[in-house]
Coordinates of C-alpha atoms in Angstrom, one line a residue:
Chain A
M1247 CA 61.3 -30.1 51.1
P1248 CA 57.9 -27.3 49.9
I1249 CA 58.1 -25.5 46.3
K1250 CA 57.3 -22.1 45.3
Q1251 CA 54.6 -21.0 44.4
L1252 CA 53.8 -17.6 42.5
T1253 CA 50.9 -15.4 43.3
V1254 CA 49.7 -12.7 41.6
F1255 CA 46.9 -9.9 42.4
L1256 CA 44.2 -9.6 39.6
E1257 CA 41.8 -6.7 38.8
N1258 CA 38.5 -8.9 37.3
K1259 CA 38.7 -6.5 34.1
L1260 CA 39.1 -7.9 30.9
G1261 CA 42.7 -9.5 29.5
R1262 CA 44.4 -9.6 32.8
L1263 CA 45.2 -13.0 32.8
A1264 CA 46.2 -13.4 29.3
E1265 CA 48.6 -10.4 29.9
V1266 CA 50.7 -12.8 33.0
A1267 CA 50.3 -15.7 30.3
R1268 CA 52.1 -13.5 27.7
I1269 CA 54.9 -12.1 30.5
L1270 CA 55.5 -16.0 31.0
K1271 CA 55.4 -17.2 27.4
N1272 CA 57.6 -14.2 26.4
E1273 CA 60.2 -14.9 29.5
N1274 CA 60.0 -18.4 28.2
I1275 CA 58.9 -19.4 32.1
N1276 CA 56.4 -23.0 31.9
L1277 CA 53.2 -22.5 33.5
Q1278 CA 52.4 -25.6 35.3
G1279 CA 49.6 -25.1 37.2
F1280 CA 47.2 -22.9 38.4
S1281 CA 44.0 -22.0 40.2
T1282 CA 42.6 -18.9 41.2
T1283 CA 40.2 -17.5 43.6
E1284 CA 37.9 -14.8 42.6
A1285 CA 35.9 -12.1 45.3
R1286 CA 33.9 -9.4 43.6
D1287 CA 36.1 -7.1 42.0
Y1288 CA 39.3 -9.1 42.3
G1289 CA 40.9 -12.2 42.1
I1290 CA 44.2 -14.0 43.2
L1291 CA 46.3 -16.1 41.0
R1292 CA 48.4 -18.9 42.4
I1293 CA 50.4 -20.5 39.8
V1294 CA 53.5 -23.0 40.0
V1295 CA 56.1 -22.2 37.5
S1296 CA 59.7 -23.1 36.2
D1297 CA 61.5 -20.3 37.3
P1298 CA 59.4 -18.5 40.3
D1299 CA 61.8 -15.9 41.1
K1300 CA 62.3 -14.9 37.2
A1301 CA 58.6 -14.8 36.7
R1302 CA 57.8 -12.6 40.0
E1303 CA 60.7 -10.3 38.5
A1304 CA 58.8 -9.9 34.8
L1305 CA 55.5 -9.8 36.6
K1306 CA 56.4 -7.2 39.1
K1307 CA 58.6 -5.0 36.4
A1308 CA 55.3 -5.3 34.0
G1309 CA 53.7 -3.8 37.0
F1310 CA 51.7 -6.6 39.0
T1311 CA 51.5 -7.2 42.8
T1312 CA 52.9 -10.6 43.6
H1313 CA 53.8 -12.8 46.7
I1314 CA 55.7 -16.0 46.9
A1315 CA 54.7 -18.6 49.4
D1316 CA 56.0 -22.3 50.2
V1317 CA 53.4 -24.8 49.3
I1318 CA 53.6 -28.9 49.4
C1319 CA 53.5 -30.0 46.2
V1320 CA 52.7 -34.3 46.4
G1321 CA 53.0 -36.6 43.0
V1322 CA 49.9 -39.0 42.7
E1323 CA 48.4 -41.1 39.9
D1324 CA 45.5 -40.9 37.1
K1325 CA 43.7 -43.3 39.0
P1326 CA 40.9 -44.2 42.2
G1327 CA 41.1 -42.5 45.6
E1328 CA 44.8 -41.3 44.6
L1329 CA 43.2 -37.6 46.2
L1330 CA 41.3 -39.5 49.4
Q1331 CA 44.8 -41.0 50.9
I1332 CA 46.0 -37.4 51.1
L1333 CA 43.1 -36.4 52.4
D1334 CA 42.2 -38.9 55.2
T1335 CA 46.2 -38.9 56.4
L1336 CA 46.3 -35.1 57.1
T1337 CA 42.7 -35.0 58.0
E1338 CA 43.7 -38.1 60.7
K1339 CA 45.8 -35.7 62.3
K1340 CA 43.5 -32.7 62.3
I1341 CA 45.4 -30.8 59.7
N1342 CA 43.0 -28.5 57.8
I1343 CA 43.9 -27.4 54.0
D1344 CA 43.9 -24.0 53.4
Y1345 CA 43.7 -24.4 49.6
I1346 CA 44.7 -27.3 47.5
Y1347 CA 44.9 -27.7 43.7
V1348 CA 46.0 -29.8 40.6
I1349 CA 49.0 -29.3 38.4
A1350 CA 50.6 -30.6 35.1
G1351 CA 52.5 -34.2 35.8
T1352 CA 49.4 -35.2 38.0
R1353 CA 50.8 -33.8 41.0
V1354 CA 48.3 -32.0 43.7
V1355 CA 49.7 -28.4 45.2
L1356 CA 47.7 -27.4 49.0
S1357 CA 48.9 -25.1 51.3
V1358 CA 48.3 -25.7 55.5
P1359 CA 49.6 -23.8 58.3
D1360 CA 52.3 -26.0 59.1
I1361 CA 54.0 -26.9 56.2
E1362 CA 57.0 -29.1 57.7
E1363 CA 55.0 -31.0 59.9
A1364 CA 52.4 -31.8 56.8
E1365 CA 55.2 -33.0 54.5
K1366 CA 56.8 -35.1 57.0
I1367 CA 52.8 -36.9 58.1
L1368 CA 52.4 -37.5 54.0
G1369 CA 56.1 -38.8 53.3
E1370 CA 55.8 -41.3 56.5
K1371 CA 52.6 -42.4 55.2
G1372 CA 54.7 -43.3 51.3
L1373 CA 53.2 -40.2 49.6
R1374 CA 55.5 -39.1 47.2
I1375 CA 56.8 -35.3 48.0
C1376 CA 58.0 -33.3 45.0
F1377 CA 60.3 -30.7 44.6
Chain B
M1481 CA 67.6 29.6 66.7
D1482 CA 67.1 33.6 66.3
L1483 CA 63.9 33.9 64.3
E1484 CA 65.0 36.3 61.0
F1485 CA 61.9 38.9 59.3
W1486 CA 62.3 40.4 56.1
D1487 CA 60.2 42.6 56.9
S1488 CA 59.4 43.0 61.0
N1489 CA 57.5 46.1 60.9
I1490 CA 54.4 44.6 59.5
E1491 CA 55.5 40.9 60.7
L1492 CA 55.6 41.4 63.8
I1493 CA 52.8 44.7 63.8
N1494 CA 50.7 44.8 66.8
R1495 CA 47.0 44.2 66.1
E1496 CA 45.9 48.3 66.9
K1497 CA 48.3 49.4 64.4
L1498 CA 47.3 46.6 62.1
D1499 CA 43.4 47.5 62.2
L1500 CA 44.7 51.1 61.6
L1501 CA 46.2 50.1 58.3
Q1502 CA 43.9 47.7 57.4
L1503 CA 41.0 50.3 57.5
D1504 CA 43.0 53.1 55.8
R1505 CA 43.9 50.5 53.0
L1506 CA 40.1 49.6 52.8
K1507 CA 38.8 52.5 52.7
K1508 CA 41.1 53.3 49.5
T1509 CA 40.1 50.5 48.3
L1510 CA 36.2 50.7 48.1
I1511 CA 36.8 54.4 46.6
N1512 CA 39.3 52.6 44.1
V1513 CA 36.3 50.2 43.6
Y1514 CA 33.4 52.8 43.9
E1515 CA 35.2 55.2 41.4
N1516 CA 36.4 52.6 38.7
V1517 CA 33.8 49.2 38.8
P1518 CA 30.6 49.7 37.8
F1519 CA 29.7 46.7 39.2
Y1520 CA 31.3 47.6 42.9
K1521 CA 29.5 51.7 42.5
K1522 CA 26.3 49.5 41.7
R1523 CA 26.4 47.1 44.6
L1524 CA 28.1 50.1 47.4
D1525 CA 25.1 52.5 46.3
E1526 CA 22.9 49.7 46.7
C1527 CA 23.6 48.7 50.4
G1528 CA 24.4 52.1 51.2
V1529 CA 28.1 51.8 52.4
N1530 CA 29.5 55.1 51.4
P1531 CA 33.4 54.6 50.8
Y1532 CA 34.2 58.1 51.3
K1533 CA 32.5 58.1 54.9
F1534 CA 33.9 54.7 55.7
S1535 CA 35.3 54.3 58.9
N1536 CA 34.9 50.7 60.5
F1537 CA 34.9 47.2 60.0
D1538 CA 31.2 46.7 61.2
E1539 CA 30.3 48.3 57.8
L1540 CA 32.1 45.7 56.0
E1541 CA 29.5 43.3 57.0
K1542 CA 26.8 45.7 55.0
I1543 CA 28.3 45.1 51.4
P1544 CA 27.0 42.0 49.4
F1545 CA 29.4 39.4 48.8
T1546 CA 31.4 38.5 45.5
T1547 CA 31.3 35.6 44.0
K1548 CA 32.8 33.6 41.0
E1549 CA 29.4 34.5 39.3
D1550 CA 29.7 37.9 39.6
L1551 CA 33.8 37.5 37.9
R1552 CA 32.2 35.5 35.0
I1553 CA 29.4 37.6 34.6
N1554 CA 31.6 40.6 34.5
Y1555 CA 33.8 38.5 31.8
P1556 CA 36.7 39.4 30.7
F1557 CA 37.4 43.2 31.4
N1558 CA 34.5 44.3 33.7
M1559 CA 35.9 44.0 36.7
F1560 CA 39.3 45.5 36.3
A1561 CA 39.5 48.9 38.6
R1562 CA 42.5 50.0 36.4
P1563 CA 42.6 51.4 32.2
L1564 CA 44.0 48.7 30.5
N1565 CA 47.6 51.0 29.5
Q1566 CA 48.2 50.5 33.4
I1567 CA 47.9 46.5 33.2
V1568 CA 50.7 44.3 32.9
R1569 CA 49.5 40.9 33.3
I1570 CA 46.2 38.9 33.2
H1571 CA 45.7 35.7 34.6
S1572 CA 43.0 33.2 34.0
S1573 CA 41.3 30.1 35.2
S1574 CA 40.0 27.3 33.1
G1575 CA 36.6 27.6 33.0
T1576 CA 35.8 23.7 33.0
T1577 CA 32.2 24.3 34.3
G1578 CA 31.5 28.1 32.5
N1579 CA 33.3 31.1 31.6
P1580 CA 36.7 31.1 32.7
T1581 CA 37.5 34.1 35.6
V1582 CA 40.0 36.4 34.8
V1583 CA 42.2 38.6 36.8
A1584 CA 44.7 41.4 36.0
Y1585 CA 47.4 42.7 37.9
T1586 CA 49.5 46.4 37.9
K1587 CA 53.1 46.7 38.2
S1588 CA 52.8 47.4 41.8
D1589 CA 49.8 44.7 41.9
I1590 CA 53.0 42.2 40.6
D1591 CA 55.7 43.8 42.8
V1592 CA 53.0 43.3 45.8
W1593 CA 52.6 40.0 45.1
G1594 CA 56.4 38.8 44.7
D1595 CA 56.9 40.6 48.3
I1596 CA 54.8 38.7 49.9
I1597 CA 55.8 35.6 48.3
A1598 CA 59.5 36.0 49.3
R1599 CA 58.8 37.3 53.0
Q1600 CA 57.3 33.8 52.9
L1601 CA 59.5 31.9 51.8
F1602 CA 62.4 34.0 53.7
S1603 CA 60.3 32.9 57.1
L1604 CA 60.9 29.3 55.7
G1605 CA 64.5 29.6 56.0
L1606 CA 65.3 30.6 52.2
R1607 CA 68.1 33.1 51.6
S1608 CA 69.6 34.5 48.3
G1609 CA 71.9 31.8 47.2
D1610 CA 69.3 28.9 47.3
A1611 CA 67.8 27.4 44.6
V1612 CA 64.2 27.2 44.2
Q1613 CA 62.9 24.2 41.7
N1614 CA 59.7 26.0 41.1
S1615 CA 57.4 23.1 40.0
Y1616 CA 54.3 25.0 39.7
G1617 CA 52.5 25.1 35.5
Y1618 CA 53.4 27.9 34.5
G1619 CA 50.9 29.9 32.1
L1620 CA 47.7 31.5 32.5
F1621 CA 47.5 29.4 36.1
T1622 CA 48.4 31.7 39.0
G1623 CA 51.1 29.0 40.4
G1624 CA 54.1 28.9 38.3
L1625 CA 54.5 32.6 37.5
G1626 CA 53.5 33.6 41.2
L1627 CA 55.9 31.9 43.2
H1628 CA 58.2 32.7 40.3
Y1629 CA 58.3 36.3 40.7
G1630 CA 58.5 35.7 44.9
I1631 CA 61.6 33.7 44.2
E1632 CA 63.3 36.4 42.2
A1633 CA 62.0 38.9 44.7
L1634 CA 63.8 36.8 47.5
G1635 CA 66.9 37.3 45.5
A1636 CA 67.3 33.8 45.2
I1637 CA 67.9 31.6 41.8
A1638 CA 64.4 30.1 40.1
I1639 CA 64.6 27.4 38.1
P1640 CA 61.6 27.4 36.2
V1641 CA 60.5 23.8 35.3
S1642 CA 56.8 24.1 35.4
G1643 CA 55.1 20.6 35.9
G1644 CA 55.8 17.4 34.3
N1645 CA 58.2 15.3 32.8
T1646 CA 59.6 13.8 36.1
E1647 CA 62.4 12.6 35.0
R1648 CA 63.6 15.8 34.1
Q1649 CA 63.2 17.3 37.5
I1650 CA 64.6 15.0 39.5
K1651 CA 67.9 15.1 37.5
I1652 CA 67.7 18.5 37.9
M1653 CA 67.0 18.2 41.4
Q1654 CA 70.3 16.2 41.1
D1655 CA 72.0 18.6 39.8
F1656 CA 71.0 21.8 40.1
K1657 CA 70.6 21.2 43.9
P1658 CA 67.8 23.3 44.8
A1659 CA 67.0 24.2 48.7
A1660 CA 63.4 24.0 47.9
I1661 CA 60.6 22.9 45.3
C1662 CA 57.5 24.6 45.0
C1663 CA 54.7 22.3 43.8
T1664 CA 51.0 20.7 44.6
P1665 CA 51.6 17.9 47.6
S1666 CA 50.1 15.1 44.6
Y1667 CA 53.1 16.0 42.7
A1668 CA 55.4 16.0 44.9
L1669 CA 54.3 12.4 45.7
Y1670 CA 54.5 11.1 42.3
I1671 CA 58.2 12.4 42.3
A1672 CA 59.2 10.4 45.3
E1673 CA 57.7 8.0 43.8
V1674 CA 59.2 8.1 40.3
G1675 CA 62.2 9.0 42.3
K1676 CA 62.4 5.8 44.3
E1677 CA 61.7 3.6 40.8
M1678 CA 64.8 5.6 39.5
G1679 CA 66.6 4.3 42.6
I1680 CA 67.2 7.8 43.6
D1681 CA 68.0 8.0 47.4
F1682 CA 66.6 11.3 48.1
N1683 CA 68.6 12.1 51.7
N1684 CA 71.5 12.5 49.1
L1685 CA 69.8 15.4 47.8
Q1686 CA 70.4 19.3 49.1
L1687 CA 66.7 19.6 49.1
K1688 CA 65.1 20.9 52.4
V1689 CA 61.8 22.9 51.9
G1690 CA 58.7 22.1 49.9
V1691 CA 56.3 24.4 49.2
F1692 CA 53.2 23.2 48.6
G1693 CA 49.7 24.0 47.8
A1694 CA 46.7 24.4 45.2
E1695 CA 44.9 21.5 46.6
P1696 CA 43.6 20.5 50.4
W1697 CA 45.8 18.0 51.5
T1698 CA 46.2 16.8 55.3
D1699 CA 48.7 16.4 58.3
Q1700 CA 49.2 13.0 56.9
I1701 CA 50.1 13.7 53.4
R1702 CA 52.8 16.0 54.9
M1703 CA 53.9 12.9 57.2
E1704 CA 54.5 11.2 53.9
I1705 CA 56.1 13.7 52.2
E1706 CA 58.2 14.8 54.6
Q1707 CA 59.4 11.1 54.8
R1708 CA 59.8 9.9 51.7
L1709 CA 61.6 13.0 50.0
N1710 CA 63.6 13.8 53.8
I1711 CA 62.4 17.4 53.5
D1712 CA 60.3 19.7 55.6
A1713 CA 57.0 20.4 54.0
Y1714 CA 55.1 23.6 53.8
D1715 CA 51.4 24.8 53.0
I1716 CA 51.2 27.6 50.6
Y1717 CA 47.6 28.7 50.2
G1718 CA 46.1 31.0 47.6
L1719 CA 43.4 31.6 44.7
S1720 CA 43.9 33.6 41.6
E1721 CA 40.8 35.7 42.4
V1722 CA 42.3 37.3 45.5
M1723 CA 45.9 37.2 44.1
G1724 CA 47.3 33.9 43.9
P1725 CA 49.4 31.8 45.9
G1726 CA 50.8 33.7 48.8
V1727 CA 47.5 35.1 50.5
A1728 CA 48.7 32.7 53.3
C1729 CA 52.1 30.4 54.6
E1730 CA 52.9 28.6 56.7
C1731 CA 55.7 29.5 58.9
T1732 CA 58.4 26.7 60.0
F1733 CA 56.2 25.8 62.9
K1734 CA 53.6 24.6 60.7
N1735 CA 51.1 25.6 63.1
G1736 CA 48.9 27.2 60.7
L1737 CA 49.1 29.8 57.5
H1738 CA 50.2 33.0 58.1
I1739 CA 47.5 35.2 56.1
A1740 CA 49.2 38.5 54.6
E1741 CA 46.8 40.7 56.6
D1742 CA 48.3 44.0 55.5
H1743 CA 47.5 43.1 51.6
F1744 CA 43.8 41.1 52.9
I1745 CA 41.2 41.4 55.6
P1746 CA 39.8 37.5 56.0
E1747 CA 36.2 36.9 57.4
I1748 CA 34.6 33.2 58.1
I1749 CA 31.3 33.4 57.5
D1750 CA 28.5 30.9 58.1
P1751 CA 27.8 29.3 54.2
S1752 CA 23.9 28.8 55.1
T1753 CA 23.5 31.8 57.1
L1754 CA 26.2 33.8 55.1
K1755 CA 26.6 35.6 59.0
R1756 CA 30.0 36.2 60.3
V1757 CA 30.7 32.7 62.6
E1758 CA 32.1 33.4 66.0
R1759 CA 36.1 34.0 66.2
G1760 CA 37.8 30.9 66.3
K1761 CA 34.5 28.6 64.9
I1762 CA 35.6 27.1 61.5
G1763 CA 33.5 28.7 58.4
E1764 CA 33.7 29.9 54.7
L1765 CA 36.9 32.0 54.2
V1766 CA 36.2 35.1 52.7
F1767 CA 38.9 38.2 51.6
T1768 CA 39.0 41.6 50.9
T1769 CA 41.7 42.7 49.4
I1770 CA 43.1 46.4 50.4
T1771 CA 45.9 46.6 48.5
K1772 CA 45.1 45.6 45.2
E1773 CA 44.6 48.0 42.5
G1774 CA 44.0 46.4 38.6
M1775 CA 41.3 44.0 40.4
P1776 CA 40.4 44.6 43.8
V1777 CA 38.0 41.9 45.2
I1778 CA 35.5 43.1 48.1
R1779 CA 34.1 40.4 50.6
Y1780 CA 35.2 37.3 48.1
R1781 CA 33.6 34.1 48.8
T1782 CA 36.6 31.6 48.6
K1783 CA 34.3 28.7 49.3
D1784 CA 37.2 27.1 51.3
L1785 CA 36.5 26.0 54.6
T1786 CA 38.9 26.7 57.5
N1787 CA 38.9 28.7 61.0
L1788 CA 40.8 31.6 62.2
N1789 CA 43.5 31.7 65.0
Y1790 CA 44.5 35.8 66.2
D1791 CA 47.1 34.6 68.7
T1792 CA 50.4 35.5 68.4
C1793 CA 52.2 32.2 66.6
Q1794 CA 55.7 31.2 68.3
C1795 CA 57.5 32.7 65.0
G1796 CA 56.3 35.9 66.9
R1797 CA 54.4 36.7 63.7
T1798 CA 51.4 38.5 64.7
H1799 CA 49.2 37.8 61.4
A1800 CA 46.1 35.6 61.6
R1801 CA 46.9 31.6 61.0
M1802 CA 44.3 30.1 59.4
A1803 CA 44.4 26.0 59.9
K1804 CA 45.2 24.2 56.7
T1805 CA 41.8 24.0 54.7
I1806 CA 39.6 21.0 55.5
G1807 CA 38.1 21.2 52.1
R1808 CA 35.7 23.1 50.0
S1809 CA 32.0 23.6 50.4
D1810 CA 31.3 22.6 47.4
D1811 CA 33.8 19.7 47.5
M1812 CA 31.7 18.6 50.2
L1813 CA 30.0 14.9 49.1
I1814 CA 26.2 14.3 50.4
I1815 CA 25.9 10.6 50.5
R1816 CA 22.7 9.3 51.5
G1817 CA 21.9 13.1 53.3
V1818 CA 25.1 12.7 55.7
N1819 CA 28.3 15.7 54.7
V1820 CA 31.2 13.7 53.7
F1821 CA 34.6 15.8 53.5
P1822 CA 37.7 14.0 51.2
S1823 CA 40.0 14.9 53.7
Q1824 CA 38.1 12.9 55.4
I1825 CA 38.6 9.8 54.6
E1826 CA 42.3 10.8 53.2
E1827 CA 43.2 11.0 57.0
V1828 CA 41.2 7.5 57.9
L1829 CA 43.3 6.2 54.6
M1830 CA 47.1 7.6 55.2
K1831 CA 46.9 6.4 59.2
V1832 CA 47.3 2.8 57.8
K1833 CA 51.1 2.3 56.3
E1834 CA 50.7 -0.3 54.2
I1835 CA 48.1 2.6 52.2
E1836 CA 50.0 4.2 48.9
P1837 CA 49.1 7.8 49.1
H1838 CA 47.2 7.3 45.7
Y1839 CA 43.5 6.8 46.1
L1840 CA 40.5 7.8 44.5
I1841 CA 37.4 8.1 45.7
V1842 CA 34.3 6.8 43.4
V1843 CA 30.1 8.2 44.2
D1844 CA 27.6 6.6 42.2
K1845 CA 24.1 5.7 43.0
R1846 CA 23.4 2.0 43.2
N1847 CA 19.2 1.1 42.8
Y1848 CA 18.8 4.6 43.4
L1849 CA 20.6 5.0 46.8
D1850 CA 24.2 6.9 46.7
Y1851 CA 27.0 4.5 47.4
I1852 CA 30.2 6.0 47.9
E1853 CA 33.6 3.8 47.8
V1854 CA 37.5 4.1 47.9
W1855 CA 40.0 3.0 45.4
I1856 CA 43.4 1.8 47.0
E1857 CA 45.9 0.2 45.2
V1858 CA 47.4 -3.4 46.6
S1859 CA 51.4 -3.3 47.4
E1860 CA 53.6 -6.2 48.2
D1861 CA 52.7 -5.1 51.9
I1862 CA 49.0 -6.1 51.6
F1863 CA 49.0 -8.9 49.7
S1864 CA 49.5 -12.6 50.1
E1865 CA 48.2 -15.6 48.9
K1866 CA 45.8 -15.9 51.4
M1867 CA 42.2 -14.9 50.3
N1868 CA 40.8 -14.0 53.1
A1869 CA 43.8 -12.2 54.1
L1870 CA 42.9 -9.5 51.2
E1871 CA 39.9 -9.7 52.6
A1872 CA 40.2 -9.4 56.0
F1873 CA 42.1 -5.7 55.3
E1874 CA 39.2 -4.5 53.0
S1875 CA 37.3 -5.0 55.7
S1876 CA 39.3 -3.5 58.8
I1877 CA 39.5 -0.3 56.2
E1878 CA 35.9 -0.3 56.0
H1879 CA 35.6 -0.7 59.2
K1880 CA 38.1 2.2 60.3
L1881 CA 36.0 4.5 57.6
Y1882 CA 32.8 4.0 59.6
S1883 CA 34.0 4.5 63.0
A1884 CA 35.6 8.0 62.0
I1885 CA 32.7 9.2 59.1
G1886 CA 30.1 7.4 60.0
I1887 CA 28.7 5.9 56.8
N1888 CA 29.7 3.2 55.3
I1889 CA 32.1 3.0 52.5
G1890 CA 33.3 0.6 50.3
V1891 CA 36.8 -0.3 49.9
K1892 CA 38.1 -1.4 46.3
L1893 CA 41.2 -2.7 45.4
K1894 CA 43.1 -1.9 42.3
E1895 CA 46.4 -3.0 40.8
P1896 CA 49.5 -1.1 41.4
K1897 CA 49.9 2.2 39.4
T1898 CA 46.0 1.8 38.0
I1899 CA 45.0 4.9 40.0
K1900 CA 46.1 8.2 37.6
R1901 CA 49.0 10.5 39.4
S1902 CA 48.6 13.9 38.9
E1903 CA 51.4 15.7 37.6
G1904 CA 49.1 19.0 38.5
K1905 CA 46.0 19.3 41.1
A1906 CA 44.7 15.4 41.9
K1907 CA 41.9 14.6 41.4
R1908 CA 40.6 12.4 44.3
V1909 CA 37.0 12.7 44.2
V1910 CA 35.2 10.8 41.1
D1911 CA 31.4 11.7 41.2
M1912 CA 29.5 9.4 38.7
R1913 CA 26.1 11.3 39.5
K1914 CA 27.4 14.0 37.9
G1915 CA 28.1 12.0 34.9
E1916 CA 32.4 12.0 35.9
K1917 CA 34.1 9.1 35.1
P1918 CA 36.9 7.4 36.8

């Protein structure tokens, strides 16, 4: 089962990321992991949190534009070859990854066009899908 | 629907009768300024126009234009055509770029102004018993008091709330149930936005008419306002130097603004050659007041660009209609030699339904070249977790702007509510080449 990832639009301005972190802290929401992608003047922040709906509400209230999307979360161990196992499994089935990052608890978060299909394939290969 | 008229003798007058009326009033005005305003006496003597022998409109073209600069030079009271004991009101511009311009009204001028606006509000379906929320700023600016006296002259109920304090505006809308609101179009959008946040359903209010002016706005913005506030939105035009709001106003057909030709003679000139353009062509609007006593102006250059339509309107009114202004000749941006009007950009943006009607045009120099970009806010309709979707959105807008205007205009995405909302005249353009800051 996929997990919910929260995405936030951020202008490339001093203190905007800190503002997001502050809002989450004040709401007592745990930030489990994040990644950023930047264009010239703005970036998007993808986060995995303990309560995505509550986090979204709080961020919206503070004026941020947000989006919630499903992503796959795979549990891995902290040892050589773990990432490669995921990548090989998907490459073999010609599944291209849109983006991928690591979150706390040695878990890998990734987005692909067909999440259900990819989860099935990874599961069949014995990989641990987290939710 | 049977149309009713406030003053059918004047509103439906035929062109020959109107010409005679205008000529008679113009002559009296020229005599008034010749006898009472040294500036105009000198002007008329120099161009060889004798007001006592004035007999046809062609002679008007011999008289030089009056400009804002002329009014500034004659600051504060030298353009008045009546002694101060006959002046009952003064209005003034803000004077951000030099001496302010001052305008004056006699008791009769105030009455005429009120009557003109009453007739326009009447044409939009407002009647006595209707309350009108007047959210134009009250003060030296002509918008507030101009509309106020018009509402009272109509016999309707004026709610003189003035601008600002938007939550109170919305409370008044709910409690006093006005049939109409008057303000700038950008403030109308802001009221809609705040109302939405407060959870107000504008469909449940009595509001049916909006009378919006004091800044140029496109038909796309009209549609946005009409949908968001669930009203009919009409354009009212005016400038303090000529009178104030009410120089022209749309009727319910929304097909051009009827100029109150019984009080103002319009001309359209080419701003570079200063000659009159062919009938129907776009150019700069010039006004001569023909009933004002306190401070008449002769051939005043408005800097507003529009064209005139002399065909009788579907509503039956015969007064010439001016198109919605496409901008001011001094709002025109010159970007790498190309003339660009902010209204052209607005038109493109507002056709994209995901874009909020709050935007900012920023002009600057980069590596010695003019650079123009437009800032828009990222709403949830645009945003997803995919960076390439945002980039594709940006480039699709850039492409649309390029096809419509012919120059590259960058798009910059901003966080919501970061573009300043306006409670009066919106500032849509920041020209950093002139030292302005966003």
